[in-house]
mmCIF file of C-alpha atoms in Angstrom:
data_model
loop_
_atom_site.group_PDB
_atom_site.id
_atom_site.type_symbol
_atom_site.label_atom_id
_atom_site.label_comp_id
_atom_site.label_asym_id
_atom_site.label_seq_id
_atom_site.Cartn_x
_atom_site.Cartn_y
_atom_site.Cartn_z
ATOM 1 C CA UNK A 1 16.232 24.143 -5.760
ATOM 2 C CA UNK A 2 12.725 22.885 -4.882
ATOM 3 C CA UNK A 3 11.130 23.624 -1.526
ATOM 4 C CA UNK A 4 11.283 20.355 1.277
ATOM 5 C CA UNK A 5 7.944 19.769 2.327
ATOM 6 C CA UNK A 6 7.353 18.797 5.883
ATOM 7 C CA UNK A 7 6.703 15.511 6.707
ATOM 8 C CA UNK A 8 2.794 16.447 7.647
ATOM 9 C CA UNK A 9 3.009 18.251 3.627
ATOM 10 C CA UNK A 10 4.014 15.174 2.572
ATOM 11 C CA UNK A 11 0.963 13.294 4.636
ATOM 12 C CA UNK A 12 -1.565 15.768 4.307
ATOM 13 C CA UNK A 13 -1.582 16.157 0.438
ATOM 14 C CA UNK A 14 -3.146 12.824 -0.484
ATOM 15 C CA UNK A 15 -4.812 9.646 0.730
ATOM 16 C CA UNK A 16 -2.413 7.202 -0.474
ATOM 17 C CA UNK A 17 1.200 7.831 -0.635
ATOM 18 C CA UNK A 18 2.311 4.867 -3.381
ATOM 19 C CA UNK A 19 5.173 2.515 -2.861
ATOM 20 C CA UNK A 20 6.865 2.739 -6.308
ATOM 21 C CA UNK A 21 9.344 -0.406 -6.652
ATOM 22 C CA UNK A 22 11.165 0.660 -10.219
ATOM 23 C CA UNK A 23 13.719 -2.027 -12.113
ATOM 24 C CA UNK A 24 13.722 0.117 -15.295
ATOM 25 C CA UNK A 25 14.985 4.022 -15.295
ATOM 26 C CA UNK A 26 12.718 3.932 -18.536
ATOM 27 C CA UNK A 27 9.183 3.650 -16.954
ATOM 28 C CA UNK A 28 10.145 6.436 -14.567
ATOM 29 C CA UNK A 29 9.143 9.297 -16.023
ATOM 30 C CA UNK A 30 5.977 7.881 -17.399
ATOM 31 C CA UNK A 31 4.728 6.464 -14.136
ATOM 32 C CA UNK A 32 5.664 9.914 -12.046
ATOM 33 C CA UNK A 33 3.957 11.318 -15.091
ATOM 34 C CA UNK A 34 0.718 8.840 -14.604
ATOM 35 C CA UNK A 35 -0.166 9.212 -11.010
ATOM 36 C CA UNK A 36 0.032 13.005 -10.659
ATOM 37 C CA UNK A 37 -2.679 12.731 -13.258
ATOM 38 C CA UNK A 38 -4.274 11.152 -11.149
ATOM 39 C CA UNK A 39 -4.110 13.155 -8.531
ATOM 40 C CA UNK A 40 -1.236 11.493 -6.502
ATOM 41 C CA UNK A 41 1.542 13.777 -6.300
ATOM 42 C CA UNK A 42 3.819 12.191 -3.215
ATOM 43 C CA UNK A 43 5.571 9.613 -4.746
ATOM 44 C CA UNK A 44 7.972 7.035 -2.600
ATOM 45 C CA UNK A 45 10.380 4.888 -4.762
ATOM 46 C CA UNK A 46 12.057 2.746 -3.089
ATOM 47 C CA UNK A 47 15.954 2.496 -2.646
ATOM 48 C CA UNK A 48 15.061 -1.482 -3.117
ATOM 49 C CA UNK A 49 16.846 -1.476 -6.726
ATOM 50 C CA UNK A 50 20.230 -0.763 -8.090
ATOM 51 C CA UNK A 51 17.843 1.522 -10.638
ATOM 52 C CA UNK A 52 15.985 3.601 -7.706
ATOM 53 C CA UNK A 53 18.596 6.605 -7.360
ATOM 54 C CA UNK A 54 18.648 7.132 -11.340
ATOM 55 C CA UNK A 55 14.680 6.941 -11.242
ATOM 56 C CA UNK A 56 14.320 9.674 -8.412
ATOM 57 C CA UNK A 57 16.674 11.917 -10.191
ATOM 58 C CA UNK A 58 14.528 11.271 -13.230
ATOM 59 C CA UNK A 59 11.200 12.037 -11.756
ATOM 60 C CA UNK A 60 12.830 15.107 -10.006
ATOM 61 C CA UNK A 61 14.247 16.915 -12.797
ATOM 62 C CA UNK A 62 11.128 15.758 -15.698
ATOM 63 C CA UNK A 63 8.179 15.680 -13.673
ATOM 64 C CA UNK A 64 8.026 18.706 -12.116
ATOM 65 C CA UNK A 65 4.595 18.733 -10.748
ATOM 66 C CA UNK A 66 5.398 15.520 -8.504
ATOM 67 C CA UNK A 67 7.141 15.242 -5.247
ATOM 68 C CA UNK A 68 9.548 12.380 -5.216
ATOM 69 C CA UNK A 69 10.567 11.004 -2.209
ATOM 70 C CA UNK A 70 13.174 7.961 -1.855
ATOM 71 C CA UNK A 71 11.673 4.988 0.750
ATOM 72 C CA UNK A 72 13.599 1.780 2.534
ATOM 73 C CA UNK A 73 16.262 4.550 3.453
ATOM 74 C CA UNK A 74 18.227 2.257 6.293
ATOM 75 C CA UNK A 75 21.236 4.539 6.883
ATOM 76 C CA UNK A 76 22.498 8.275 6.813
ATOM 77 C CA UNK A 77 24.780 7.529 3.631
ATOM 78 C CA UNK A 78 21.355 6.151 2.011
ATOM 79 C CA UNK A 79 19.723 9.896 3.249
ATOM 80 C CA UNK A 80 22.394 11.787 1.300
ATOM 81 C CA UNK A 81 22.161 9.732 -1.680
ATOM 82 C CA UNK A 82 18.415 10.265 -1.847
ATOM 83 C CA UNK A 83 19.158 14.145 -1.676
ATOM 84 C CA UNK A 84 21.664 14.557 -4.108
ATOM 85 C CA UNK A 85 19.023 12.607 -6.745
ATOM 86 C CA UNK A 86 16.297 14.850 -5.661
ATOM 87 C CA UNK A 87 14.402 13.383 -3.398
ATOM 88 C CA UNK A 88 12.782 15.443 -1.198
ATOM 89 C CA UNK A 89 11.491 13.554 1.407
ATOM 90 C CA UNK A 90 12.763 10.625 2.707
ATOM 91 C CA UNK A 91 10.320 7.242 4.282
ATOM 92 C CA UNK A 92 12.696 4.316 6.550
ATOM 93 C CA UNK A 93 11.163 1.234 7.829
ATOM 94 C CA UNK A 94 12.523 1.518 11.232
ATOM 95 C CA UNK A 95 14.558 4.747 13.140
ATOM 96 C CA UNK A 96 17.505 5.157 14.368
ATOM 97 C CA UNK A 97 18.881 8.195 15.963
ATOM 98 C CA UNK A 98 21.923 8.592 13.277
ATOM 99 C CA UNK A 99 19.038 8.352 10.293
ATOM 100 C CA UNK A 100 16.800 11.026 12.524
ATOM 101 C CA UNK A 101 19.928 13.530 12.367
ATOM 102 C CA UNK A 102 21.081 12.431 9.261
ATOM 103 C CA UNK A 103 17.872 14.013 7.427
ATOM 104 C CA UNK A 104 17.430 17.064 10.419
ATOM 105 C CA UNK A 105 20.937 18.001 8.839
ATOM 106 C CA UNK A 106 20.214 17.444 5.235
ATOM 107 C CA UNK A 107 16.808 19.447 5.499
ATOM 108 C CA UNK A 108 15.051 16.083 4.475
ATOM 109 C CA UNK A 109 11.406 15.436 5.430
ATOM 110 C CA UNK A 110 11.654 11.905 6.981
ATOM 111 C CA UNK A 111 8.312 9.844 7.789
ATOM 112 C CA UNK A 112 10.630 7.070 10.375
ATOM 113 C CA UNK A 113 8.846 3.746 10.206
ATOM 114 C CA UNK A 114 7.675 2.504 14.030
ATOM 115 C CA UNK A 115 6.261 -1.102 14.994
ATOM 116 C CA UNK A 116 6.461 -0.393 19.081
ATOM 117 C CA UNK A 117 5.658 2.784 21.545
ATOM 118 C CA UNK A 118 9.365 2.644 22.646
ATOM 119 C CA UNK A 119 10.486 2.888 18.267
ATOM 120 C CA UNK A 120 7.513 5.636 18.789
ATOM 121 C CA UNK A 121 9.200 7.680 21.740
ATOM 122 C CA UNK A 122 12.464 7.720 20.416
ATOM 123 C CA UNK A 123 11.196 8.951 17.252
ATOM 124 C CA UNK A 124 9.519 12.291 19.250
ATOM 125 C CA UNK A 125 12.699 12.744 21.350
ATOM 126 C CA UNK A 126 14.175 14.003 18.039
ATOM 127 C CA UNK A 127 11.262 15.947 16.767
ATOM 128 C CA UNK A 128 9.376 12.886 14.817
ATOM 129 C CA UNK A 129 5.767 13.322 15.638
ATOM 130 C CA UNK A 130 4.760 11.853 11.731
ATOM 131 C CA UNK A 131 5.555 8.915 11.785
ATOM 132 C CA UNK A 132 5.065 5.442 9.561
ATOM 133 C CA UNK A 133 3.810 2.844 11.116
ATOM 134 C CA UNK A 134 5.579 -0.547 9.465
ATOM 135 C CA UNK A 135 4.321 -3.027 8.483
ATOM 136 C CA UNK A 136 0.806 -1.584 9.454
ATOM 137 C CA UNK A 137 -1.301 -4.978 9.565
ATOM 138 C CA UNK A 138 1.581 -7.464 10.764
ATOM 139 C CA UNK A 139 2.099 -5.364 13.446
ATOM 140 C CA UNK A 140 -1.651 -5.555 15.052
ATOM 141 C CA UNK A 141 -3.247 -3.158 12.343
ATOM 142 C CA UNK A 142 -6.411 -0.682 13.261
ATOM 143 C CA UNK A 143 -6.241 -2.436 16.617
ATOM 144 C CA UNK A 144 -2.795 -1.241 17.413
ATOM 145 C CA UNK A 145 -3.741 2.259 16.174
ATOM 146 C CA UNK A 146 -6.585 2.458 18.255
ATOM 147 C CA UNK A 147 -4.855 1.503 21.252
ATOM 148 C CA UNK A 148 -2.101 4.116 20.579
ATOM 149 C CA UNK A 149 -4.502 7.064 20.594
ATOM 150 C CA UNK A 150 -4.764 7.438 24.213
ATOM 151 C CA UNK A 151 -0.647 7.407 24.952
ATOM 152 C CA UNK A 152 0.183 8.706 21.886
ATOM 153 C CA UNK A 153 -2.344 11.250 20.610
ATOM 154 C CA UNK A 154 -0.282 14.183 19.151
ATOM 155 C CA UNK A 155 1.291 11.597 16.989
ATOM 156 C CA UNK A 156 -0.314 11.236 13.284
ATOM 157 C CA UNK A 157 0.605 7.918 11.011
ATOM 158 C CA UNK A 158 1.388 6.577 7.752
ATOM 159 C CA UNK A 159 0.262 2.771 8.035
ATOM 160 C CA UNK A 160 2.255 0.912 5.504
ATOM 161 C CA UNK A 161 2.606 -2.664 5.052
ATOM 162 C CA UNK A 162 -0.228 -5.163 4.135
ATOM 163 C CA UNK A 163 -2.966 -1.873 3.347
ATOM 164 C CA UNK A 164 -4.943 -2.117 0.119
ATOM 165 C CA UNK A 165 -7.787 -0.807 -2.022
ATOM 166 C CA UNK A 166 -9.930 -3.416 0.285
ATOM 167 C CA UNK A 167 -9.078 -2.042 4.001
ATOM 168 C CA UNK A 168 -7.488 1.733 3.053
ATOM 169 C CA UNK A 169 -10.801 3.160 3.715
ATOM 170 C CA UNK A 170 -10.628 1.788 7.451
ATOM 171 C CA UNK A 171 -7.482 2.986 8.553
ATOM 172 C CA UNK A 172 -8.095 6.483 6.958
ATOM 173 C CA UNK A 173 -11.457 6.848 9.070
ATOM 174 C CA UNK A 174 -8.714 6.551 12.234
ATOM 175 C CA UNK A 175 -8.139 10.248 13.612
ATOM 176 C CA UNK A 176 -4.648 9.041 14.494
ATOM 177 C CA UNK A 177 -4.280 8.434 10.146
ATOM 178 C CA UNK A 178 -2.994 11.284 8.041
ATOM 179 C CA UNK A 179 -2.511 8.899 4.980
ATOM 180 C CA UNK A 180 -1.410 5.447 4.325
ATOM 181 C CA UNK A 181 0.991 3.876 1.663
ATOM 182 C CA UNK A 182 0.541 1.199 -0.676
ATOM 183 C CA UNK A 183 1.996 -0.410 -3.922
ATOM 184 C CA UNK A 184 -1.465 -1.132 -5.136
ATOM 185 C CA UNK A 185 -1.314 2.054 -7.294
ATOM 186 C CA UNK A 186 1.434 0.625 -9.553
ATOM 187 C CA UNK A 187 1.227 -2.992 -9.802
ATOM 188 C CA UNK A 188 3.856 -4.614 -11.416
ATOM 189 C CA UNK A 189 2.349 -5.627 -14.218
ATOM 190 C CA UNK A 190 1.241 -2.064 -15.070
ATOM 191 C CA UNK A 191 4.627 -1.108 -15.201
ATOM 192 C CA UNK A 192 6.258 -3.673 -16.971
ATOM 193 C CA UNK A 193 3.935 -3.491 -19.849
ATOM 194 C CA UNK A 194 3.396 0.567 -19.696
ATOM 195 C CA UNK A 195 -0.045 0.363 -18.719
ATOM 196 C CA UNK A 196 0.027 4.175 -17.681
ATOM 197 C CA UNK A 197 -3.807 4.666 -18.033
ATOM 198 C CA UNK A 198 -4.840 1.323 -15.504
ATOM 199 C CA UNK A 199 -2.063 3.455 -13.407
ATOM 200 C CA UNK A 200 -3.542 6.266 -13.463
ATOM 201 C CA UNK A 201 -7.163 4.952 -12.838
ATOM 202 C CA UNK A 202 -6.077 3.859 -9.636
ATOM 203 C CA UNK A 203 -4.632 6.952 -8.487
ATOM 204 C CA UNK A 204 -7.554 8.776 -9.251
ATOM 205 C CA UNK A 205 -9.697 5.707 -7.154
ATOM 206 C CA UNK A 206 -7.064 6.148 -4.530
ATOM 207 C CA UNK A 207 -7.312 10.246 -4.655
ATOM 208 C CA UNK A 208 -11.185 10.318 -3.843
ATOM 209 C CA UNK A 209 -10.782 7.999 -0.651
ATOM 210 C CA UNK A 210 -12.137 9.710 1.851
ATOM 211 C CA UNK A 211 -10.086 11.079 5.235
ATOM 212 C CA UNK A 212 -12.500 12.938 8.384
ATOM 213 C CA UNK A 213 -11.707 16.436 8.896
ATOM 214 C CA UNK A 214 -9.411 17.179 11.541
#
């Protein structure tokens, strides 16, 4: 059995973390296969399609140099689903105490989406100090980050949620941003038509993006 990562592992290893929506168990493989050449190795897929599951086991056994990690997990039934195909980290877009224990229990790295500083302390009062915040510029963007350092500075983010090519750069030059996570790095177009090489160009953009020591 593979190692869990932690959820500042999963953070720390790359800029970008992509948001993978699959329809097609087919292109998983090839896409996993794709953005660790690019130098993207985290990989969210999203529990957004009756496909996702099959595509995470995919990815998990075939591409072993990628970490797989199942996103839009809403419940602790979705948390044990995600483990048993693999995945070995686990991204919601909100928190809830039974989805906090749910992946404490199952050894699951979890990065628990938060939009407010109460979603944010309940989050730390079960261990969650990496946290995503969701969705990143809807919910006041660099501005809101900024104005979380001071109350909440032991507390590193994954923005998510409106972040592109065009303002990933900003957030990452936050000290309060570990990484942030995107679907930019597999539009769907790419997929659809097996574009792996445009994919993996734009990992490889995404990979260099620079981050400020901390």
């Amino acid at each position: 059995m593979a190692l869990m990562p932690s959820a500042l592992e999963v953070m720390g290893d790359a800029p970008v973390i992509p948001v993978i929506v699959l329809e097609d168990v087919a292109h998983a493989v090839p896409l996993a296969r794709a953005l660790v050449a690019g130098g993207i190795r985290m990989l969210e897929v999203t529990l957004r399609t009756p496909a996702a599951l099959a595509c995470i086991e995919k990815i998990a056994k075939e591409v072993p140099d990628a970490v797989v990690g199942a996103g839009t997990v809403r419940s602790a039934a979705d948390a044990q689903a995600a483990t048993m195909a693999g995945a070995r980290f686990a991204v919601s877009p909100g928190y809830t105490h039974a989805i906090g224990k749910a992946c404490h229990d199952l050894g699951l790295a979890l990065l628990p989406g938060v939009a407010t500083g109460s979603e944010i302390l309940a989050a730390q009062e079960d261990g969650y100090t990496a946290l995503k915040f969701f969705p990143a510029v809807q919910a006041g963007g660099l501005a809101m980050l900024k104005a979380w350092q001071g109350p909440f500075g032991d507390v590193r983010f994954c923005p998510t949620g409106g972040v592109s090519a065009a303002n990933a750069a900003e957030f990452l030059a936050l000290a309060n941003v570990a990484c942030v996570g995107g679907s930019w790095l597999t539009p769907a177009d790419a997929v659809k038509n097996g574009q792996w090489d445009r994919i993996t160009a734009l990992a490889a953009e995404a990979a260099k993006l620079p981050r400020p020591r901390r």
